[in-house]
């Protein structure tokens, strides 16, 4: 069992305010919004539970005026201050539509995506003849999980064009297009087109070594 | 990839240098002095990401790059050895790719270099047969995509991304392996796409396959503002995946360097490429700059 102070990265002498600040920073980092549909989402959820439990233990112990050492019970998962909540309407790929006959294939594809079986989802979608809005959305989800971000964007866009009123498709597209705005960053802004002066990096390029390799894929 | 030296404390820059020199020594010890020519920053990052959380006590020695003053370097470790073996295999197949892509005269340099590296490659392939096979298969796939002028930049980038991803296949801890595979995949995607973007003009002039040009319909090798912004976003999505994976593993002493690389240096290089202010130096030009500076 780990020390809750260590989990939050603060000393035992830290003030309540410092602990709260450290907790909020970690919670921002591992927040579900930062790991939406991420292949490592499960690991982030574990981290979030650990952080929540550590924070709860510290606040409980401080409130009761004592520190119980490492005897506190873990395995919580409760959230604090609005963090650690669910994914809202955009999670879980819940089928919102029902088709007769072929509908079950799309539902199976959703289940396969949810359980991380991307190859199966891909195979199911490949054999599905009706390339409707939901099919495009699910293809987008498969691409996103694979890391094919540009393809995901194109499928999500098509899904939204075909069914503009669908909140699920819109949310997926908004999330992908808004990465720069929502992504966690330890300070400053996130994004290639809002990065600082590139010359800072380049001017030190050859300062490191007076020799070294050169390769076509070295950038 | 480039280390963001200007953002690092001196001890972190030195740590990167010790890894760089450590990989150079590992290449030299395992494959002879000629293998050191393949050393670059990408391979150094590969070694660092595969390294343990702590750094062993450094050794010191003189070398070709520093014949007078002894330089500190990381002693041999399983991570450096793995990175050295995988670097030799990657470098070999890239050279063979260069031979295939260029005509007789232009391919001379690639042929000569691959001849020098042949013995090293054979030994590395014997040590890491699975990795070697995987690299070969993925590059064959990429050649086929190039031949059919595949317009999907994700599909083309996927071949290179999977090559890097497989560099973590032998990592024991399952969580660490998942984290590294995700980081390597998106680093590979990012490197491939940035490289293609950097080659836009050259490829347009030579009539060569360029998946970024095909994706955005850039016939003359010039960006439109809309395509530049869209491309930056797709790069950022990969950086986001790298960053979210990075935060799920404790990289120990390497954290400051990696954090600055992930959250700052990748953006800076991507932006420089997109603005046309970034060019790789040719070996000849680099040599000249080194002599001057």
CSV table of C-alpha atoms in Angstrom, one decimal:
chain,number,residue,atom,x,y,z
A,1,UNK,CA,0.0,0.0,0.0
A,2,UNK,CA,1.5,3.3,-1.0
A,3,UNK,CA,1.8,6.4,1.0
A,4,UNK,CA,-1.0,8.9,0.0
A,5,UNK,CA,1.4,11.8,0.3
A,6,UNK,CA,3.8,10.1,-2.1
A,7,UNK,CA,1.0,9.5,-4.5
A,8,UNK,CA,0.1,13.2,-4.6
A,9,UNK,CA,3.8,14.1,-4.7
A,10,UNK,CA,3.7,16.3,-1.6
A,11,UNK,CA,5.5,16.1,1.8
A,12,UNK,CA,3.7,15.3,5.0
A,13,UNK,CA,4.3,18.8,6.1
A,14,UNK,CA,2.5,20.4,3.1
A,15,UNK,CA,-0.3,22.7,3.9
A,16,UNK,CA,-3.9,21.8,3.0
A,17,UNK,CA,-3.8,24.3,0.2
A,18,UNK,CA,-0.6,22.7,-1.3
A,19,UNK,CA,-2.2,19.3,-1.1
A,20,UNK,CA,-5.3,20.5,-2.8
A,21,UNK,CA,-3.3,22.1,-5.5
A,22,UNK,CA,-1.3,19.0,-6.1
A,23,UNK,CA,-4.4,16.9,-6.2
A,24,UNK,CA,-6.1,19.2,-8.6
A,25,UNK,CA,-3.1,19.2,-11.0
A,26,UNK,CA,-3.0,15.4,-10.9
A,27,UNK,CA,-6.7,15.1,-11.3
A,28,UNK,CA,-6.5,17.4,-14.4
A,29,UNK,CA,-3.8,15.2,-15.8
A,30,UNK,CA,-5.7,11.9,-15.4
A,31,UNK,CA,-9.2,13.3,-15.9
A,32,UNK,CA,-11.4,11.1,-18.1
A,33,UNK,CA,-11.7,14.0,-20.6
A,34,UNK,CA,-7.9,13.8,-21.2
A,35,UNK,CA,-8.2,10.0,-22.0
A,36,UNK,CA,-11.4,9.9,-23.9
A,37,UNK,CA,-11.5,6.7,-26.0
A,38,UNK,CA,-7.7,6.4,-25.4
A,39,UNK,CA,-6.4,2.8,-25.6
A,40,UNK,CA,-4.8,3.4,-22.2
A,41,UNK,CA,-8.0,4.8,-20.7
A,42,UNK,CA,-8.2,1.9,-18.2
A,43,UNK,CA,-4.7,2.8,-16.8
A,44,UNK,CA,-5.7,6.4,-16.4
A,45,UNK,CA,-8.9,5.3,-14.5
A,46,UNK,CA,-6.7,3.3,-12.1
A,47,UNK,CA,-4.5,6.4,-11.6
A,48,UNK,CA,-7.5,8.5,-11.0
A,49,UNK,CA,-8.9,6.1,-8.4
A,50,UNK,CA,-5.5,6.0,-6.6
A,51,UNK,CA,-5.3,9.8,-6.5
A,52,UNK,CA,-8.9,10.2,-5.3
A,53,UNK,CA,-8.3,7.6,-2.6
A,54,UNK,CA,-5.1,9.3,-1.5
A,55,UNK,CA,-6.7,12.7,-1.3
A,56,UNK,CA,-9.6,11.4,0.6
A,57,UNK,CA,-7.4,9.6,3.1
A,58,UNK,CA,-5.3,12.7,3.7
A,59,UNK,CA,-8.3,15.0,4.1
A,60,UNK,CA,-10.0,12.4,6.4
A,61,UNK,CA,-6.9,12.0,8.5
A,62,UNK,CA,-6.3,15.7,8.8
A,63,UNK,CA,-10.0,16.3,9.7
A,64,UNK,CA,-9.7,13.9,12.5
A,65,UNK,CA,-6.5,15.4,13.6
A,66,UNK,CA,-4.3,12.3,13.3
A,67,UNK,CA,-2.4,10.4,10.7
A,68,UNK,CA,-3.0,6.7,10.7
A,69,UNK,CA,0.1,5.9,8.7
A,70,UNK,CA,-0.3,3.3,6.0
A,71,UNK,CA,-3.2,1.5,7.6
A,72,UNK,CA,-5.8,3.4,5.6
A,73,UNK,CA,-8.0,1.3,3.3
A,74,UNK,CA,-7.6,1.8,-0.4
A,75,UNK,CA,-9.7,0.7,-3.3
A,76,UNK,CA,-11.9,3.7,-3.2
A,77,UNK,CA,-12.6,5.5,-6.4
A,78,UNK,CA,-14.8,8.2,-5.1
A,79,UNK,CA,-14.4,11.5,-6.7
A,80,UNK,CA,-13.8,14.9,-5.3
A,81,UNK,CA,-14.5,18.4,-6.4
A,82,UNK,CA,-16.2,17.3,-9.6
A,83,UNK,CA,-13.3,15.1,-10.8
A,84,UNK,CA,-13.4,11.5,-11.6
A,85,UNK,CA,-16.9,11.7,-13.0
A,86,UNK,CA,-18.1,9.7,-15.9
A,87,UNK,CA,-17.8,10.4,-19.6
A,88,UNK,CA,-21.2,11.9,-20.0
A,89,UNK,CA,-23.3,11.2,-23.0
A,90,UNK,CA,-20.3,10.5,-25.2
A,91,UNK,CA,-19.1,7.4,-23.4
A,92,UNK,CA,-19.6,3.7,-24.0
A,93,UNK,CA,-20.8,3.7,-27.5
A,94,UNK,CA,-24.3,3.0,-26.5
A,95,UNK,CA,-26.3,2.3,-29.5
A,96,UNK,CA,-29.0,4.8,-29.8
A,97,UNK,CA,-30.6,3.5,-32.9
A,98,UNK,CA,-32.2,0.2,-33.7
A,99,UNK,CA,-32.3,-1.3,-37.1
A,100,UNK,CA,-33.9,-4.5,-38.1
A,101,UNK,CA,-31.7,-7.3,-39.3
A,102,UNK,CA,-28.3,-5.7,-39.9
A,103,UNK,CA,-28.5,-3.5,-36.8
A,104,UNK,CA,-27.1,-6.2,-34.7
A,105,UNK,CA,-23.8,-6.1,-36.6
A,106,UNK,CA,-23.3,-2.4,-35.7
A,107,UNK,CA,-24.2,-3.2,-32.1
A,108,UNK,CA,-21.6,-6.0,-32.1
A,109,UNK,CA,-19.1,-3.6,-33.5
A,110,UNK,CA,-19.8,-1.2,-30.7
A,111,UNK,CA,-19.3,-3.9,-28.2
A,112,UNK,CA,-16.0,-5.0,-29.8
A,113,UNK,CA,-14.8,-1.4,-29.7
A,114,UNK,CA,-15.8,-1.0,-26.0
A,115,UNK,CA,-14.0,-4.2,-25.1
A,116,UNK,CA,-10.9,-3.2,-27.0
A,117,UNK,CA,-11.3,-5.8,-29.7
A,118,UNK,CA,-10.5,-3.4,-32.6
A,119,UNK,CA,-9.7,-6.1,-35.2
A,120,UNK,CA,-13.1,-7.7,-34.7
A,121,UNK,CA,-14.9,-4.3,-34.9
A,122,UNK,CA,-13.0,-3.6,-38.1
A,123,UNK,CA,-13.9,-7.0,-39.6
A,124,UNK,CA,-17.6,-6.5,-38.7
A,125,UNK,CA,-17.7,-3.1,-40.3
A,126,UNK,CA,-15.8,-4.2,-43.4
A,127,UNK,CA,-18.6,-6.6,-44.2
A,128,UNK,CA,-21.5,-4.3,-43.4
A,129,UNK,CA,-22.9,-2.9,-46.7
A,130,UNK,CA,-24.9,0.1,-45.5
A,131,UNK,CA,-22.4,2.9,-45.0
A,132,UNK,CA,-24.8,5.0,-43.0
A,133,UNK,CA,-24.0,7.6,-40.4
A,134,UNK,CA,-23.5,5.1,-37.5
A,135,UNK,CA,-21.3,3.0,-39.7
A,136,UNK,CA,-19.1,6.0,-40.4
A,137,UNK,CA,-19.1,7.0,-36.7
A,138,UNK,CA,-18.0,3.5,-35.7
A,139,UNK,CA,-15.3,3.4,-38.4
A,140,UNK,CA,-14.1,6.7,-37.0
A,141,UNK,CA,-13.9,5.1,-33.5
A,142,UNK,CA,-11.9,2.2,-34.9
A,143,UNK,CA,-9.5,4.5,-36.6
A,144,UNK,CA,-9.1,6.6,-33.5
A,145,UNK,CA,-8.3,3.6,-31.4
A,146,UNK,CA,-5.7,2.5,-34.0
A,147,UNK,CA,-4.1,6.0,-34.0
A,148,UNK,CA,-5.3,6.8,-37.5
A,149,UNK,CA,-6.3,10.3,-36.4
A,150,UNK,CA,-6.8,11.8,-39.9
A,151,UNK,CA,-9.0,8.9,-41.0
A,152,UNK,CA,-11.0,9.1,-37.8
A,153,UNK,CA,-11.6,12.8,-38.4
A,154,UNK,CA,-12.9,12.1,-41.9
A,155,UNK,CA,-15.3,9.4,-40.8
A,156,UNK,CA,-16.6,11.4,-37.9
A,157,UNK,CA,-17.2,14.3,-40.2
A,158,UNK,CA,-19.1,12.1,-42.6
A,159,UNK,CA,-21.2,10.8,-39.8
A,160,UNK,CA,-22.1,14.3,-38.6
A,161,UNK,CA,-22.9,15.4,-42.2
A,162,UNK,CA,-25.2,12.4,-42.6
A,163,UNK,CA,-26.9,12.8,-39.3
A,164,UNK,CA,-26.3,16.4,-38.0
A,165,UNK,CA,-28.7,16.0,-35.1
A,166,UNK,CA,-26.9,13.1,-33.5
A,167,UNK,CA,-25.2,14.3,-30.3
A,168,UNK,CA,-22.9,11.3,-30.0
A,169,UNK,CA,-21.3,11.8,-33.4
A,170,UNK,CA,-21.0,15.6,-32.9
A,171,UNK,CA,-19.4,15.0,-29.5
A,172,UNK,CA,-16.8,12.6,-31.0
A,173,UNK,CA,-16.0,15.1,-33.8
A,174,UNK,CA,-15.8,18.0,-31.4
A,175,UNK,CA,-13.5,16.1,-29.1
A,176,UNK,CA,-11.1,15.2,-31.9
A,177,UNK,CA,-11.1,18.7,-33.4
A,178,UNK,CA,-10.7,20.3,-30.0
A,179,UNK,CA,-7.6,18.3,-28.8
A,180,UNK,CA,-5.5,21.5,-28.6
A,181,UNK,CA,-8.0,23.1,-26.3
A,182,UNK,CA,-8.8,20.2,-24.0
A,183,UNK,CA,-5.5,18.3,-23.8
A,184,UNK,CA,-3.6,18.5,-20.5
A,185,UNK,CA,-0.5,20.6,-20.6
A,186,UNK,CA,1.7,21.2,-17.5
A,187,UNK,CA,1.8,24.9,-18.3
A,188,UNK,CA,1.4,27.1,-21.4
A,189,UNK,CA,-0.5,26.0,-24.4
A,190,UNK,CA,-0.8,22.7,-26.3
A,191,UNK,CA,-0.3,22.7,-30.0
A,192,UNK,CA,2.1,22.9,-32.9
A,193,UNK,CA,0.8,26.2,-34.2
A,194,UNK,CA,0.9,27.8,-30.7
A,195,UNK,CA,4.3,26.6,-29.7
A,196,UNK,CA,7.0,29.1,-28.7
A,197,UNK,CA,9.8,30.3,-30.8
A,198,UNK,CA,11.1,27.4,-32.8
A,199,UNK,CA,14.5,29.0,-33.1
A,200,UNK,CA,15.1,28.3,-29.4
A,201,UNK,CA,15.2,24.6,-30.2
A,202,UNK,CA,17.1,24.9,-33.4
A,203,UNK,CA,19.8,27.2,-32.3
A,204,UNK,CA,21.0,24.6,-29.8
A,205,UNK,CA,20.8,21.9,-32.3
A,206,UNK,CA,24.4,21.2,-32.8
A,207,UNK,CA,25.5,22.4,-29.4
A,208,UNK,CA,25.2,18.9,-27.9
A,209,UNK,CA,27.8,17.1,-29.8
A,210,UNK,CA,30.4,18.0,-32.4
A,211,UNK,CA,29.7,14.8,-34.2
A,212,UNK,CA,26.8,12.5,-34.5
A,213,UNK,CA,24.6,10.8,-36.9
A,214,UNK,CA,22.5,12.0,-39.8
A,215,UNK,CA,19.7,10.0,-41.1
A,216,UNK,CA,16.8,10.5,-43.4
A,217,UNK,CA,14.2,9.9,-40.7
A,218,UNK,CA,16.0,12.0,-38.1
A,219,UNK,CA,14.0,15.1,-37.6
B,1,UNK,CA,13.3,14.4,-32.6
B,2,UNK,CA,15.6,16.9,-30.9
B,3,UNK,CA,16.4,17.4,-27.2
B,4,UNK,CA,15.1,20.7,-26.0
B,5,UNK,CA,18.5,21.7,-24.6
B,6,UNK,CA,17.5,25.4,-24.0
B,7,UNK,CA,14.8,24.3,-21.6
B,8,UNK,CA,16.8,21.8,-19.6
B,9,UNK,CA,18.9,22.3,-16.5
B,10,UNK,CA,22.6,21.6,-17.3
B,11,UNK,CA,22.4,18.3,-15.4
B,12,UNK,CA,19.6,17.1,-17.7
B,13,UNK,CA,21.4,18.1,-20.8
B,14,UNK,CA,24.5,16.2,-19.5
B,15,UNK,CA,22.3,13.2,-18.8
B,16,UNK,CA,21.1,13.3,-22.4
B,17,UNK,CA,24.6,13.5,-23.6
B,18,UNK,CA,25.7,10.6,-21.5
B,19,UNK,CA,23.0,8.5,-23.0
B,20,UNK,CA,24.0,9.7,-26.5
B,21,UNK,CA,27.6,8.8,-25.8
B,22,UNK,CA,26.6,5.6,-24.1
B,23,UNK,CA,24.7,4.4,-27.2
B,24,UNK,CA,27.7,5.4,-29.3
B,25,UNK,CA,30.0,3.2,-27.1
B,26,UNK,CA,27.4,0.4,-27.1
B,27,UNK,CA,27.3,0.5,-31.0
B,28,UNK,CA,31.1,0.6,-31.1
B,29,UNK,CA,31.6,-2.3,-28.7
B,30,UNK,CA,29.0,-4.5,-30.2
B,31,UNK,CA,29.4,-3.7,-33.9
B,32,UNK,CA,32.8,-2.0,-34.4
B,33,UNK,CA,33.6,1.6,-35.0
B,34,UNK,CA,31.8,1.9,-38.4
B,35,UNK,CA,28.5,1.2,-36.7
B,36,UNK,CA,28.8,4.5,-34.8
B,37,UNK,CA,28.0,6.4,-37.9
B,38,UNK,CA,24.3,5.5,-37.5
B,39,UNK,CA,24.1,7.3,-34.2
B,40,UNK,CA,21.4,10.0,-34.0
B,41,UNK,CA,19.0,11.6,-31.6
B,42,UNK,CA,16.1,9.3,-32.5
B,43,UNK,CA,18.0,6.3,-31.5
B,44,UNK,CA,19.1,8.0,-28.3
B,45,UNK,CA,15.5,8.6,-27.4
B,46,UNK,CA,14.8,5.0,-28.1
B,47,UNK,CA,17.5,4.0,-25.7
B,48,UNK,CA,16.3,6.5,-23.0
B,49,UNK,CA,12.7,5.3,-23.3
B,50,UNK,CA,13.8,1.7,-22.8
B,51,UNK,CA,16.1,2.7,-19.9
B,52,UNK,CA,15.5,2.0,-16.2
B,53,UNK,CA,14.3,4.8,-13.9
B,54,UNK,CA,17.8,5.4,-12.5
B,55,UNK,CA,21.0,6.1,-14.3
B,56,UNK,CA,24.1,3.9,-13.5
B,57,UNK,CA,27.3,5.6,-12.5
B,58,UNK,CA,28.9,7.0,-15.7
B,59,UNK,CA,32.2,5.9,-17.1
B,60,UNK,CA,34.7,8.3,-18.8
B,61,UNK,CA,36.8,8.0,-21.9
B,62,UNK,CA,38.2,9.9,-24.9
B,63,UNK,CA,36.8,9.2,-28.3
B,64,UNK,CA,36.9,10.4,-31.9
B,65,UNK,CA,34.5,13.3,-31.1
B,66,UNK,CA,36.4,14.3,-28.0
B,67,UNK,CA,40.0,13.2,-28.4
B,68,UNK,CA,41.5,15.4,-25.7
B,69,UNK,CA,39.0,15.7,-22.9
B,70,UNK,CA,37.4,12.6,-21.4
B,71,UNK,CA,33.7,12.5,-21.8
B,72,UNK,CA,31.3,10.9,-19.4
B,73,UNK,CA,29.0,8.2,-20.9
B,74,UNK,CA,26.5,5.6,-19.7
B,75,UNK,CA,28.0,2.2,-19.2
B,76,UNK,CA,26.5,-0.7,-21.2
B,77,UNK,CA,23.0,-1.8,-20.0
B,78,UNK,CA,20.3,-4.0,-21.4
B,79,UNK,CA,18.4,-0.9,-22.6
B,80,UNK,CA,21.5,0.5,-24.5
B,81,UNK,CA,22.2,-2.9,-26.0
B,82,UNK,CA,18.6,-3.4,-27.1
B,83,UNK,CA,18.6,0.2,-28.6
B,84,UNK,CA,21.9,-0.5,-30.3
B,85,UNK,CA,20.7,-3.7,-31.9
B,86,UNK,CA,17.4,-2.2,-33.0
B,87,UNK,CA,19.2,0.9,-34.3
B,88,UNK,CA,21.5,-1.2,-36.5
B,89,UNK,CA,18.5,-3.1,-37.9
B,90,UNK,CA,16.5,0.1,-38.6
B,91,UNK,CA,19.5,1.8,-40.1
B,92,UNK,CA,20.3,-1.1,-42.4
B,93,UNK,CA,16.8,-1.4,-43.8
B,94,UNK,CA,16.7,2.4,-44.3
B,95,UNK,CA,19.9,2.1,-46.3
B,96,UNK,CA,18.5,-0.7,-48.4
B,97,UNK,CA,15.4,1.5,-48.9
B,98,UNK,CA,17.7,4.3,-50.1
B,99,UNK,CA,19.4,1.9,-52.5
B,100,UNK,CA,16.1,0.8,-53.9
B,101,UNK,CA,14.7,4.4,-54.2
B,102,UNK,CA,17.7,6.0,-55.9
B,103,UNK,CA,19.2,5.4,-59.3
B,104,UNK,CA,22.6,3.9,-59.8
B,105,UNK,CA,24.7,7.0,-59.3
B,106,UNK,CA,22.5,8.6,-56.6
B,107,UNK,CA,22.4,5.3,-54.8
B,108,UNK,CA,26.1,4.9,-54.6
B,109,UNK,CA,26.3,6.4,-51.1
B,110,UNK,CA,23.6,4.2,-49.8
B,111,UNK,CA,25.2,1.1,-51.3
B,112,UNK,CA,28.6,2.0,-49.8
B,113,UNK,CA,27.2,2.6,-46.4
B,114,UNK,CA,25.1,-0.6,-46.4
B,115,UNK,CA,28.2,-2.5,-47.4
B,116,UNK,CA,30.0,-1.1,-44.4
B,117,UNK,CA,27.1,-2.0,-42.1
B,118,UNK,CA,26.4,-5.5,-43.5
B,119,UNK,CA,28.4,-7.4,-40.9
B,120,UNK,CA,26.8,-5.4,-38.1
B,121,UNK,CA,23.3,-5.9,-39.5
B,122,UNK,CA,23.8,-9.7,-39.8
B,123,UNK,CA,24.8,-9.9,-36.1
B,124,UNK,CA,22.0,-7.7,-35.0
B,125,UNK,CA,19.4,-9.6,-37.0
B,126,UNK,CA,20.7,-12.8,-35.4
B,127,UNK,CA,20.2,-11.3,-32.0
B,128,UNK,CA,16.8,-9.8,-32.7
B,129,UNK,CA,15.2,-11.9,-35.4
B,130,UNK,CA,11.6,-11.0,-34.7
B,131,UNK,CA,12.3,-7.3,-34.8
B,132,UNK,CA,14.3,-7.7,-38.0
B,133,UNK,CA,11.4,-9.6,-39.7
B,134,UNK,CA,8.9,-7.0,-38.5
B,135,UNK,CA,10.9,-4.1,-39.9
B,136,UNK,CA,11.3,-5.8,-43.2
B,137,UNK,CA,7.6,-6.7,-43.5
B,138,UNK,CA,6.5,-3.1,-42.6
B,139,UNK,CA,8.9,-1.5,-45.0
B,140,UNK,CA,7.7,-3.9,-47.8
B,141,UNK,CA,4.2,-2.8,-46.9
B,142,UNK,CA,5.3,0.8,-47.2
B,143,UNK,CA,6.9,0.2,-50.6
B,144,UNK,CA,3.7,-1.3,-51.8
B,145,UNK,CA,1.7,1.7,-50.6
B,146,UNK,CA,4.2,4.0,-52.3
B,147,UNK,CA,3.9,2.1,-55.5
B,148,UNK,CA,0.1,2.3,-55.5
B,149,UNK,CA,0.2,6.0,-54.5
B,150,UNK,CA,-1.8,5.4,-51.4
B,151,UNK,CA,-3.6,8.7,-50.6
B,152,UNK,CA,-4.1,7.8,-46.9
B,153,UNK,CA,-1.3,9.4,-44.9
B,154,UNK,CA,-2.4,7.4,-41.8
B,155,UNK,CA,-2.0,4.1,-43.7
B,156,UNK,CA,1.4,5.1,-44.9
B,157,UNK,CA,2.5,6.4,-41.5
B,158,UNK,CA,1.1,3.3,-39.8
B,159,UNK,CA,3.9,1.1,-41.3
B,160,UNK,CA,6.6,3.2,-39.8
B,161,UNK,CA,4.7,3.7,-36.6
B,162,UNK,CA,4.4,-0.1,-36.2
B,163,UNK,CA,8.1,-0.5,-36.7
B,164,UNK,CA,8.8,1.8,-33.8
B,165,UNK,CA,6.0,0.3,-31.7
B,166,UNK,CA,7.6,-3.2,-32.0
B,167,UNK,CA,10.8,-1.8,-30.4
B,168,UNK,CA,9.0,-2.2,-27.0
B,169,UNK,CA,7.8,-5.7,-27.7
B,170,UNK,CA,10.3,-7.4,-25.4
B,171,UNK,CA,9.6,-5.2,-22.4
B,172,UNK,CA,8.5,-7.4,-19.5
B,173,UNK,CA,6.2,-5.3,-17.4
B,174,UNK,CA,2.8,-5.3,-19.2
B,175,UNK,CA,1.8,-1.8,-18.2
B,176,UNK,CA,5.2,-0.4,-19.2
B,177,UNK,CA,5.0,-2.3,-22.5
B,178,UNK,CA,1.6,-0.8,-23.3
B,179,UNK,CA,2.7,2.7,-22.4
B,180,UNK,CA,5.9,2.4,-24.5
B,181,UNK,CA,4.1,0.8,-27.4
B,182,UNK,CA,1.6,3.6,-27.5
B,183,UNK,CA,4.4,6.3,-27.2
B,184,UNK,CA,6.5,4.6,-29.9
B,185,UNK,CA,3.5,4.2,-32.3
B,186,UNK,CA,2.7,7.8,-32.2
B,187,UNK,CA,6.3,9.0,-32.2
B,188,UNK,CA,6.7,6.9,-35.3
B,189,UNK,CA,3.5,8.4,-36.8
B,190,UNK,CA,4.7,11.9,-35.9
B,191,UNK,CA,8.2,11.3,-37.3
B,192,UNK,CA,6.9,9.9,-40.6
B,193,UNK,CA,4.5,12.7,-41.1
B,194,UNK,CA,6.9,15.5,-40.2
B,195,UNK,CA,9.5,13.9,-42.5
B,196,UNK,CA,6.9,13.8,-45.3
B,197,UNK,CA,6.0,17.4,-44.7
B,198,UNK,CA,9.6,18.4,-44.7
B,199,UNK,CA,10.1,16.7,-48.1
B,200,UNK,CA,7.0,18.3,-49.7
B,201,UNK,CA,8.8,20.6,-52.1
B,202,UNK,CA,11.6,18.2,-52.9
B,203,UNK,CA,9.1,15.4,-53.6
B,204,UNK,CA,6.9,17.6,-55.7
B,205,UNK,CA,10.0,18.7,-57.8
B,206,UNK,CA,11.1,15.1,-58.2
B,207,UNK,CA,7.6,13.7,-58.8
B,208,UNK,CA,8.0,11.3,-55.8
B,209,UNK,CA,5.3,9.8,-53.7
B,210,UNK,CA,4.3,12.1,-50.7
B,211,UNK,CA,1.3,11.0,-48.7
B,212,UNK,CA,0.8,14.5,-47.2
B,213,UNK,CA,0.7,16.1,-50.6
B,214,UNK,CA,-1.8,13.5,-51.8
B,215,UNK,CA,-3.9,13.9,-48.7
B,216,UNK,CA,-4.3,17.7,-49.0
B,217,UNK,CA,-4.0,17.9,-52.8
B,218,UNK,CA,-0.8,20.0,-52.8
B,219,UNK,CA,0.5,19.6,-56.3
B,220,UNK,CA,3.3,22.2,-56.1
B,221,UNK,CA,4.7,21.3,-52.7
B,222,UNK,CA,3.3,24.4,-51.1
B,223,UNK,CA,0.9,24.5,-48.2
B,224,UNK,CA,-2.4,26.2,-48.2
B,225,UNK,CA,-3.2,27.9,-44.9
B,226,UNK,CA,-6.1,25.5,-44.4
B,227,UNK,CA,-4.1,22.4,-45.0
B,228,UNK,CA,-1.3,23.6,-42.8
B,229,UNK,CA,-3.7,24.1,-39.9
B,230,UNK,CA,-5.3,20.7,-40.5
B,231,UNK,CA,-2.0,19.0,-40.7
B,232,UNK,CA,-0.8,20.7,-37.5
B,233,UNK,CA,-3.9,19.3,-35.7
B,234,UNK,CA,-3.3,15.8,-36.8
B,235,UNK,CA,0.3,16.1,-35.5
B,236,UNK,CA,-1.0,17.4,-32.2
B,237,UNK,CA,-3.4,14.5,-31.9
B,238,UNK,CA,-0.4,12.2,-32.0
B,239,UNK,CA,1.5,14.3,-29.5
B,240,UNK,CA,-1.6,14.1,-27.3
B,241,UNK,CA,-1.4,10.3,-27.4
B,242,UNK,CA,2.3,10.4,-26.6
B,243,UNK,CA,1.7,12.7,-23.7
B,244,UNK,CA,-1.2,10.8,-22.2
B,245,UNK,CA,0.8,7.6,-22.4
B,246,UNK,CA,3.9,9.3,-21.0
B,247,UNK,CA,2.0,10.3,-17.9
B,248,UNK,CA,1.1,6.7,-17.1
B,249,UNK,CA,4.6,5.5,-16.3
B,250,UNK,CA,7.3,6.7,-14.0
B,251,UNK,CA,10.3,7.4,-16.1
B,252,UNK,CA,12.4,8.3,-13.1
B,253,UNK,CA,15.4,10.5,-13.8
B,254,UNK,CA,14.4,10.8,-17.4
B,255,UNK,CA,11.2,12.6,-16.7
B,256,UNK,CA,12.4,16.3,-17.0
B,257,UNK,CA,14.0,15.6,-20.4
B,258,UNK,CA,11.0,13.6,-21.7
B,259,UNK,CA,8.5,16.1,-20.3
B,260,UNK,CA,10.1,19.0,-22.2
B,261,UNK,CA,10.5,16.9,-25.3
B,262,UNK,CA,6.8,15.8,-25.3
B,263,UNK,CA,5.2,19.1,-24.3
B,264,UNK,CA,7.5,21.5,-26.1
B,265,UNK,CA,10.2,20.2,-28.4
B,266,UNK,CA,7.9,18.2,-30.7
B,267,UNK,CA,5.7,21.2,-31.2
B,268,UNK,CA,8.7,23.4,-31.9
B,269,UNK,CA,10.1,21.1,-34.6
B,270,UNK,CA,6.6,20.5,-36.1
B,271,UNK,CA,6.0,24.3,-36.3
B,272,UNK,CA,9.4,24.9,-37.8
B,273,UNK,CA,8.7,22.3,-40.5
B,274,UNK,CA,5.3,23.8,-41.3
B,275,UNK,CA,6.7,27.3,-41.5
B,276,UNK,CA,9.5,26.2,-43.7
B,277,UNK,CA,12.2,27.4,-41.3
B,278,UNK,CA,13.4,23.9,-40.5
B,279,UNK,CA,15.8,22.1,-42.8
B,280,UNK,CA,17.9,19.1,-42.1
B,281,UNK,CA,21.5,19.8,-42.6
B,282,UNK,CA,23.3,17.6,-45.1
B,283,UNK,CA,26.3,15.9,-43.6
B,284,UNK,CA,28.6,18.1,-45.6
B,285,UNK,CA,27.0,21.3,-44.4
B,286,UNK,CA,27.0,20.0,-40.8
B,287,UNK,CA,30.7,19.3,-41.0
B,288,UNK,CA,31.3,22.8,-42.3
B,289,UNK,CA,29.2,24.3,-39.5
B,290,UNK,CA,31.1,22.3,-37.0
B,291,UNK,CA,34.4,23.4,-38.3
B,292,UNK,CA,33.3,27.1,-38.3
B,293,UNK,CA,31.6,26.9,-34.9
